[in-house]
Short mmCIF file of C-alpha atoms and ligand atoms in Angstrom, two decimals:
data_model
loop_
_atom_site.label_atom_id
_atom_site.label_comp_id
_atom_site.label_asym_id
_atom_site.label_seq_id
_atom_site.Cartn_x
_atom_site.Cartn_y
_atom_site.Cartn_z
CA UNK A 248 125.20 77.38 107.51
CA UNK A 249 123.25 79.00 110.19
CA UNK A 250 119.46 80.24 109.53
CA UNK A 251 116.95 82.55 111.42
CA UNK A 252 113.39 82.29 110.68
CA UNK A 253 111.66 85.09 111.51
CA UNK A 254 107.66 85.11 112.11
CA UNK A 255 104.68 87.04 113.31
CA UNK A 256 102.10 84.70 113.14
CA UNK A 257 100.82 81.10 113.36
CA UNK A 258 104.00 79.65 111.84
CA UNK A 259 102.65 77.21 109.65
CA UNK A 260 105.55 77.64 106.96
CA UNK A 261 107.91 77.65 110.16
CA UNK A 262 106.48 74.65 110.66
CA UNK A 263 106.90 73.22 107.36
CA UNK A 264 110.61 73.97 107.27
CA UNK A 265 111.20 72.57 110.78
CA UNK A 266 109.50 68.88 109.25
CA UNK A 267 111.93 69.68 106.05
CA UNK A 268 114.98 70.33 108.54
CA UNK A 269 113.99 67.24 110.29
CA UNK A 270 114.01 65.25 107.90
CA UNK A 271 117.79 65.99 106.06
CA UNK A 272 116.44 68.18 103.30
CA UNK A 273 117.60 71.14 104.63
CA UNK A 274 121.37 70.50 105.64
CA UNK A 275 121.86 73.55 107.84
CA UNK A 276 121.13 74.23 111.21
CA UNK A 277 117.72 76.37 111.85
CA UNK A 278 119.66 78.23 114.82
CA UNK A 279 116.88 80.99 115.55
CA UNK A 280 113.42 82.10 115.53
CA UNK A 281 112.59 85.68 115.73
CA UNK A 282 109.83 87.41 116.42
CA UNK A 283 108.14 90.87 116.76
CA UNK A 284 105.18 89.48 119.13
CA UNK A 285 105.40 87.81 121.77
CA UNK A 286 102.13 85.68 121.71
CA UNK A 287 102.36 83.80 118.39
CA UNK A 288 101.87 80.46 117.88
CA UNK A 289 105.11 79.92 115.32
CA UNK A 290 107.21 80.59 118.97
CA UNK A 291 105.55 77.83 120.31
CA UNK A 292 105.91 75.64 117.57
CA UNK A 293 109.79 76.59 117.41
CA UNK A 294 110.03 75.96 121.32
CA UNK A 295 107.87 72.46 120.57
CA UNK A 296 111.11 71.82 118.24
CA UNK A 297 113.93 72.80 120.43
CA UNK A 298 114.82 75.67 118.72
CA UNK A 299 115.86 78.98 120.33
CA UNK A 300 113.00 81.41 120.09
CA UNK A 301 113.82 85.26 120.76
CA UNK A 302 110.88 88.21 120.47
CA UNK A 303 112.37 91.60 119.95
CA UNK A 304 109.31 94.31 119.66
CA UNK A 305 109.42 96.89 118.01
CA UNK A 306 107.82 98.93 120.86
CA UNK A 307 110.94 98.85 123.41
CA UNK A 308 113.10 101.13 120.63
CA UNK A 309 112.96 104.57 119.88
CA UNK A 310 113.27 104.68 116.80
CA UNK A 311 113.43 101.59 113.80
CA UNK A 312 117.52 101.92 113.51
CA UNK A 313 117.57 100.57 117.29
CA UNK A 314 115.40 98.02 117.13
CA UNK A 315 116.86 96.48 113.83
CA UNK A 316 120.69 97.29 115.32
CA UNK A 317 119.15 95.13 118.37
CA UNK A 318 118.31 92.14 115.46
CA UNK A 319 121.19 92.33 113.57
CA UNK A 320 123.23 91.86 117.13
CA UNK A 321 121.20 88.89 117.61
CA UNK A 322 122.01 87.64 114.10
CA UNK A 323 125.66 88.24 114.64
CA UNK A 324 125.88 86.63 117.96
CA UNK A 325 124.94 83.62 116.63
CA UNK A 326 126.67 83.85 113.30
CA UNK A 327 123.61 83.56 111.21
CA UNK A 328 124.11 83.55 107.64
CA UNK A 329 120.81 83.29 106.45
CA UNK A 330 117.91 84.80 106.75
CA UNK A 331 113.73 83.16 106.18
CA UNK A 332 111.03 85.23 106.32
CA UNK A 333 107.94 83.18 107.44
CA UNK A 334 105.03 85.77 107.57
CA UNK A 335 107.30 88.09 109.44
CA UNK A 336 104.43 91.53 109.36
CA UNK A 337 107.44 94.32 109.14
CA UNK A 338 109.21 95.76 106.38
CA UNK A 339 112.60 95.98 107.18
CA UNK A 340 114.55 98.88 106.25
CA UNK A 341 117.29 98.93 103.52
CA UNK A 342 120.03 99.27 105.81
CA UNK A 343 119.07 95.86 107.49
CA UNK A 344 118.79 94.40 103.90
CA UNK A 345 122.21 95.34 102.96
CA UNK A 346 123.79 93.46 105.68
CA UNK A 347 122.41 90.64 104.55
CA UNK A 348 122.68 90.86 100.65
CA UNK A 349 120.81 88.22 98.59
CA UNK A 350 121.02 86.23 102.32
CA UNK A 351 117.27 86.79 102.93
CA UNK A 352 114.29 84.88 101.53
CA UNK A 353 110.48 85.73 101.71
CA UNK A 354 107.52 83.70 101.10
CA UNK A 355 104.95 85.64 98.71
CA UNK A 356 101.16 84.48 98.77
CA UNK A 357 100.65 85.47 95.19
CA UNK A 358 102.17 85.32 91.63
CA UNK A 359 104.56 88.41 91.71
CA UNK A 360 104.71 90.95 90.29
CA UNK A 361 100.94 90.46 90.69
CA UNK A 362 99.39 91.43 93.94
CA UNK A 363 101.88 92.66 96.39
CA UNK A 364 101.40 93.66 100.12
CA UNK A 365 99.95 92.21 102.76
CA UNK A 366 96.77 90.91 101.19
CA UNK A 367 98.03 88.76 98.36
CA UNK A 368 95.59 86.10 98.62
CA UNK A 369 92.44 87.88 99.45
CA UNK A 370 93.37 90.37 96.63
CA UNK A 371 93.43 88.14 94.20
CA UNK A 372 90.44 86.46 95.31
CA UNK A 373 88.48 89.77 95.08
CA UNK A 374 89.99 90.84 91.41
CA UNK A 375 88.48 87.28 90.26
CA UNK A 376 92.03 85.63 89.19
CA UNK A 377 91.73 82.10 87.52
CA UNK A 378 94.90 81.22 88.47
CA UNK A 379 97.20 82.67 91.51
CA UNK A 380 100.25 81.06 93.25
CA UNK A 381 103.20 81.57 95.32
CA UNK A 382 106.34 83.37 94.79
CA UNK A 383 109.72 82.64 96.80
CA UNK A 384 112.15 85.79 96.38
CA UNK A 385 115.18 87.00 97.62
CA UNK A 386 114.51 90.42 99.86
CA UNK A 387 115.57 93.79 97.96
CA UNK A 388 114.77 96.95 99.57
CA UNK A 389 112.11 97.33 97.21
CA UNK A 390 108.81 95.25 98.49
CA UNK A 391 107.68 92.07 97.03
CA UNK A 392 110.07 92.89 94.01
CA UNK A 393 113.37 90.95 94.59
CA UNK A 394 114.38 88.28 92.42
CA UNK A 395 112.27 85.06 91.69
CA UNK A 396 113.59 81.92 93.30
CA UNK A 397 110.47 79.74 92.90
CA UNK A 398 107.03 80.13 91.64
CA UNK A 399 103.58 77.98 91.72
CA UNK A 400 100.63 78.00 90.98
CA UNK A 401 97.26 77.46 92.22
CA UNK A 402 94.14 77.20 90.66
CA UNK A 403 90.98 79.28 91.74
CA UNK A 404 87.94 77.75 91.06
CA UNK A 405 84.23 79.08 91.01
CA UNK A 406 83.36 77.32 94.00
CA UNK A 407 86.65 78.36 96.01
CA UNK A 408 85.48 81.06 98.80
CA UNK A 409 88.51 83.25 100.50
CA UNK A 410 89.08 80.71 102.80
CA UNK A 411 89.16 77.13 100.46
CA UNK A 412 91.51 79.51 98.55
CA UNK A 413 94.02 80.27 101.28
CA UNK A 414 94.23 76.67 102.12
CA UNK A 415 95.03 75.75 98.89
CA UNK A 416 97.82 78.46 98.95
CA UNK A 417 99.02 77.47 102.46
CA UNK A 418 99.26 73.70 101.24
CA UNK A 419 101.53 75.13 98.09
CA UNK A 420 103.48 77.62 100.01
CA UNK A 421 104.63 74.35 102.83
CA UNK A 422 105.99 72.50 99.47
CA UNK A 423 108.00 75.31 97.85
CA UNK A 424 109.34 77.23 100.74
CA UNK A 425 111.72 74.65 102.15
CA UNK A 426 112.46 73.20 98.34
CA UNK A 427 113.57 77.29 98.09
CA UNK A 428 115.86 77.18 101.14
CA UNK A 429 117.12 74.19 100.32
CA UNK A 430 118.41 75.07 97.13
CA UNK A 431 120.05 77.93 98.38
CA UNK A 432 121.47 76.23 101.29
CA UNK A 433 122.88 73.77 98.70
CA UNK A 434 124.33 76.59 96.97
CA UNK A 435 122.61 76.28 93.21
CA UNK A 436 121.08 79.53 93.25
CA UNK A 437 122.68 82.07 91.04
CA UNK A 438 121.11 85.43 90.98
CA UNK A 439 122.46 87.58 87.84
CA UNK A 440 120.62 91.01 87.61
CA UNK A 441 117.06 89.90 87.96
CA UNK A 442 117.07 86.64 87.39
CA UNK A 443 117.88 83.25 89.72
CA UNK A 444 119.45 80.94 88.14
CA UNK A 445 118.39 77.14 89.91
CA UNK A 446 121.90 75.25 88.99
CA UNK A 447 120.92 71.44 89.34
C1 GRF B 32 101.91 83.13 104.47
O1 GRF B 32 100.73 83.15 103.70
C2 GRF B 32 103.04 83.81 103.74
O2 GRF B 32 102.92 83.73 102.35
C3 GRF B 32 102.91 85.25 104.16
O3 GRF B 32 102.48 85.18 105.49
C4 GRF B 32 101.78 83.97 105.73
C5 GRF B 32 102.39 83.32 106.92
O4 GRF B 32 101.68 82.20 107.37
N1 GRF B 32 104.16 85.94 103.95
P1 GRF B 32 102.27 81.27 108.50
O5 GRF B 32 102.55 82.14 109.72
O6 GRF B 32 103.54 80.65 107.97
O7 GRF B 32 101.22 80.26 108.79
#
């Protein structure tokens, strides 16, 4: 099985499925890393691990039906069959998602259906929750709302700030994101309706 991992950012759940890939947890091959930018650190840390790095931005297209035809020839070259999203900032469009039914995985920074977007952690710091968490889910053309793969939680204490918070996430998030992939790459995810299924 062949895997893309795209990103927009620092990377640091790239990096955590690179160490989980390294290691023999994750028996596929991590083939590609995509990005939008072309100044992030998750290219360097995918360059750092030999894998091939590509940045397609969004500014060189016309219109967003180019630019995710130019992806999905990417994909196709190199007969990727699955598809991480590792704080990848763009919402893909529902034609992209149906070419890769139930073959693309997001990380969530909250408990879903609680606190969607892009400000999961900070919104849920600001509403006061005692508890928050992170949410793996297959990508449906509907945001943040596909179904569950994994969920976990994290506790926010009085003394947490925004930042002691996110850490806490980020630290969760690099435990259940490649335990996720793996599982599907294993095959014992079965996704009836809304539900997943974890077939052990
Ligand atoms: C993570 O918090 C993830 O939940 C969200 O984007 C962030 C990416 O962080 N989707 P990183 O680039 O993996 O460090």
């Amino acid at each position: 099985m062949n895997i893309a991992v795209f990103c927009s950012g620092n990377g640091t759940n790239l990096q955590a499925i690179i160490g989980s890939w390294k290691k023999g947890h994750i028996k596929a091959d991590i083939k590609l890393v995509v990005s939008d930018l072309p100044d992030c650190y998750a290219l360097i840390r995918a360059k750092n691990a030999g894998i091939k790095t590509l940045v397609i931005e969004r500014k060189n297209f016309k219109t967003k039906k180019d630019f995710e035809a130019e992806i999905l020839k990417v994909l196709k070259r190199d007969n990727i069959d699955l598809i991480v999203l590792a704080g990848y900032m763009r919402i893909l469009s529902g034609d992209f998602i149906s070419a890769y039914e139930n073959k693309i995985l997001n990380i969530h920074p909250a408990l879903l259906p609680s606190f969607k977007g892009a400000h999961g952690i900070r919104d849920a710091f600001e509403y006061g929750v005692k508890i928050t968490g992170v949410t793996v889910h297959f990508v449906t053309k509907d945001m943040d709302a596909g179904p569950i793969i994994l969920q976990s939680s994290v506790k926010a204490t009085e003394d947490d700030t925004e930042e002691t918070l996110a850490e806490a996430m980020h630290e969760e998030e690099h435990k259940v994101y490649p335990r996720a992939i793996q599982l599907f790459v294993d095959g014992k995810l079965k996704i009836e309706g809304r539900k997943v299924t974890i077939l052990e």
